[in-house]
Amino acid sequence: MSPRGAEGLDLICIGGRKPKGGDTEQVVAPAPAAARRSSTGSSVGSKSDFVARLSELARAAVIKAITTDAPADSAPGPVTAAVALRAVLPQTDVLSEGERGLLREWLARITDASR
């Protein structure tokens, strides 16, 4: 999976939402961004709040269609924390590239162990 796709997947998974089906890497991760670009791109030139709201609704609809809600009894744990940290890791500038790579690998092990 590309780093951009992994970042998209991590953002979808924050809060306990999990991708449906087996097409995670190819379809699920890039889908919300594609929906947002499509709805926004078709409205170029319009300056209304409607366009911004349409983009938000399209993204939310795609995420809802490709994810399942977390079970009601699930409590935040190490997997949720690892997913959240992976999502913001690219924004971190206090670690070297090697340290970020190692941390990314460890976080992937934590999240993959739950599947």
Tab-separated table of C-alpha atoms in Angstrom:
chain	number	residue	atom	x	y	z
A	1	MET	CA	0.000	0.000	0.000
A	2	SER	CA	1.293	3.460	-0.766
A	3	PRO	CA	2.104	5.772	2.159
A	4	ARG	CA	-0.786	8.019	1.050
A	5	GLY	CA	-3.174	5.043	0.984
A	6	ALA	CA	-1.995	3.884	4.401
A	7	GLU	CA	-2.535	7.370	5.779
A	8	GLY	CA	-6.075	7.400	4.371
A	9	LEU	CA	-6.787	3.986	5.840
A	10	ASP	CA	-5.419	5.049	9.228
A	11	LEU	CA	-7.648	8.112	9.246
A	12	ILE	CA	-10.680	5.965	8.458
A	13	CYS	CA	-9.814	3.563	11.283
A	14	ILE	CA	-9.464	6.245	13.981
A	15	GLY	CA	-12.313	5.978	16.444
A	16	GLY	CA	-12.805	2.253	15.984
A	17	ARG	CA	-14.257	2.231	12.461
A	18	LYS	CA	-12.935	-0.689	10.445
A	19	PRO	CA	-12.908	-1.257	6.675
A	20	LYS	CA	-15.390	-3.760	5.256
A	21	GLY	CA	-14.370	-6.513	2.883
A	22	GLY	CA	-11.051	-7.560	1.429
A	23	ASP	CA	-10.394	-4.657	-0.952
A	24	THR	CA	-8.883	-2.472	1.757
A	25	GLU	CA	-5.649	-1.499	0.032
A	26	GLN	CA	-6.934	-1.010	-3.494
A	27	VAL	CA	-10.364	0.509	-2.892
A	28	VAL	CA	-11.074	1.557	0.668
A	29	ALA	CA	-8.125	3.805	1.511
A	30	PRO	CA	-8.332	6.182	-1.480
A	31	ALA	CA	-12.149	6.243	-1.735
A	32	PRO	CA	-12.954	9.203	0.575
A	33	ALA	CA	-10.425	11.473	-1.134
A	34	ALA	CA	-11.706	10.439	-4.563
A	35	ALA	CA	-15.287	11.242	-3.575
A	36	ARG	CA	-14.280	14.625	-2.219
A	37	ARG	CA	-12.283	15.502	-5.359
A	38	SER	CA	-15.129	14.377	-7.594
A	39	SER	CA	-17.858	16.356	-5.849
A	40	THR	CA	-15.664	19.422	-5.483
A	41	GLY	CA	-14.283	19.203	-9.008
A	42	SER	CA	-17.747	19.109	-10.532
A	43	SER	CA	-18.630	22.343	-8.746
A	44	VAL	CA	-15.614	24.454	-9.724
A	45	GLY	CA	-16.589	28.070	-10.102
A	46	SER	CA	-19.357	27.998	-7.525
A	47	LYS	CA	-18.657	30.021	-4.401
A	48	SER	CA	-21.547	28.858	-2.255
A	49	ASP	CA	-21.460	27.099	1.091
A	50	PHE	CA	-23.463	24.380	-0.641
A	51	VAL	CA	-20.356	23.222	-2.516
A	52	ALA	CA	-18.336	22.893	0.694
A	53	ARG	CA	-21.178	21.035	2.406
A	54	LEU	CA	-21.635	18.736	-0.607
A	55	SER	CA	-17.971	17.772	-0.420
A	56	GLU	CA	-18.265	16.979	3.301
A	57	LEU	CA	-21.427	14.914	2.764
A	58	ALA	CA	-19.843	12.947	-0.102
A	59	ARG	CA	-16.814	12.091	2.032
A	60	ALA	CA	-18.983	11.060	4.997
A	61	ALA	CA	-21.184	8.886	2.771
A	62	VAL	CA	-18.187	7.064	1.310
A	63	ILE	CA	-16.651	6.439	4.737
A	64	LYS	CA	-19.986	5.124	6.035
A	65	ALA	CA	-20.321	2.836	3.006
A	66	ILE	CA	-16.872	1.286	3.388
A	67	THR	CA	-16.633	0.959	7.161
A	68	THR	CA	-18.427	-0.664	10.034
A	69	ASP	CA	-19.082	0.952	13.366
A	70	ALA	CA	-17.075	-0.181	16.356
A	71	PRO	CA	-18.905	-2.606	18.622
A	72	ALA	CA	-20.710	-0.723	21.395
A	73	ASP	CA	-18.745	-2.510	24.105
A	74	SER	CA	-15.303	-1.868	22.635
A	75	ALA	CA	-13.043	0.272	24.775
A	76	PRO	CA	-10.067	2.197	23.432
A	77	GLY	CA	-6.939	0.118	23.704
A	78	PRO	CA	-3.468	-0.267	22.250
A	79	VAL	CA	-4.717	-0.944	18.720
A	80	THR	CA	-6.792	2.246	18.648
A	81	ALA	CA	-3.835	4.200	20.024
A	82	ALA	CA	-1.476	2.648	17.448
A	83	VAL	CA	-3.841	3.505	14.579
A	84	ALA	CA	-4.202	7.086	15.807
A	85	LEU	CA	-0.441	7.506	16.201
A	86	ARG	CA	0.222	6.064	12.722
A	87	ALA	CA	-2.218	8.600	11.287
A	88	VAL	CA	-0.279	11.585	12.647
A	89	LEU	CA	3.235	10.148	12.374
A	90	PRO	CA	3.949	11.913	9.032
A	91	GLN	CA	3.362	15.262	10.786
A	92	THR	CA	6.072	14.544	13.359
A	93	ASP	CA	9.345	16.349	12.802
A	94	VAL	CA	11.217	15.482	16.019
A	95	LEU	CA	12.121	11.979	14.802
A	96	SER	CA	14.624	11.103	12.103
A	97	GLU	CA	13.413	9.274	8.998
A	98	GLY	CA	14.908	6.040	10.371
A	99	GLU	CA	13.156	6.482	13.718
A	100	ARG	CA	9.831	7.220	11.995
A	101	GLY	CA	10.290	4.095	9.855
A	102	LEU	CA	10.990	1.930	12.889
A	103	LEU	CA	8.026	3.359	14.808
A	104	ARG	CA	5.794	2.893	11.739
A	105	GLU	CA	6.878	-0.783	11.611
A	106	TRP	CA	6.133	-1.319	15.315
A	107	LEU	CA	2.734	0.368	15.043
A	108	ALA	CA	1.897	-1.796	12.021
A	109	ARG	CA	2.690	-4.915	14.051
A	110	ILE	CA	0.331	-3.782	16.808
A	111	THR	CA	-2.525	-3.039	14.410
A	112	ASP	CA	-1.945	-6.170	12.296
A	113	ALA	CA	-1.904	-8.428	15.378
A	114	SER	CA	-5.555	-7.570	16.004
A	115	ARG	CA	-6.742	-8.813	12.589
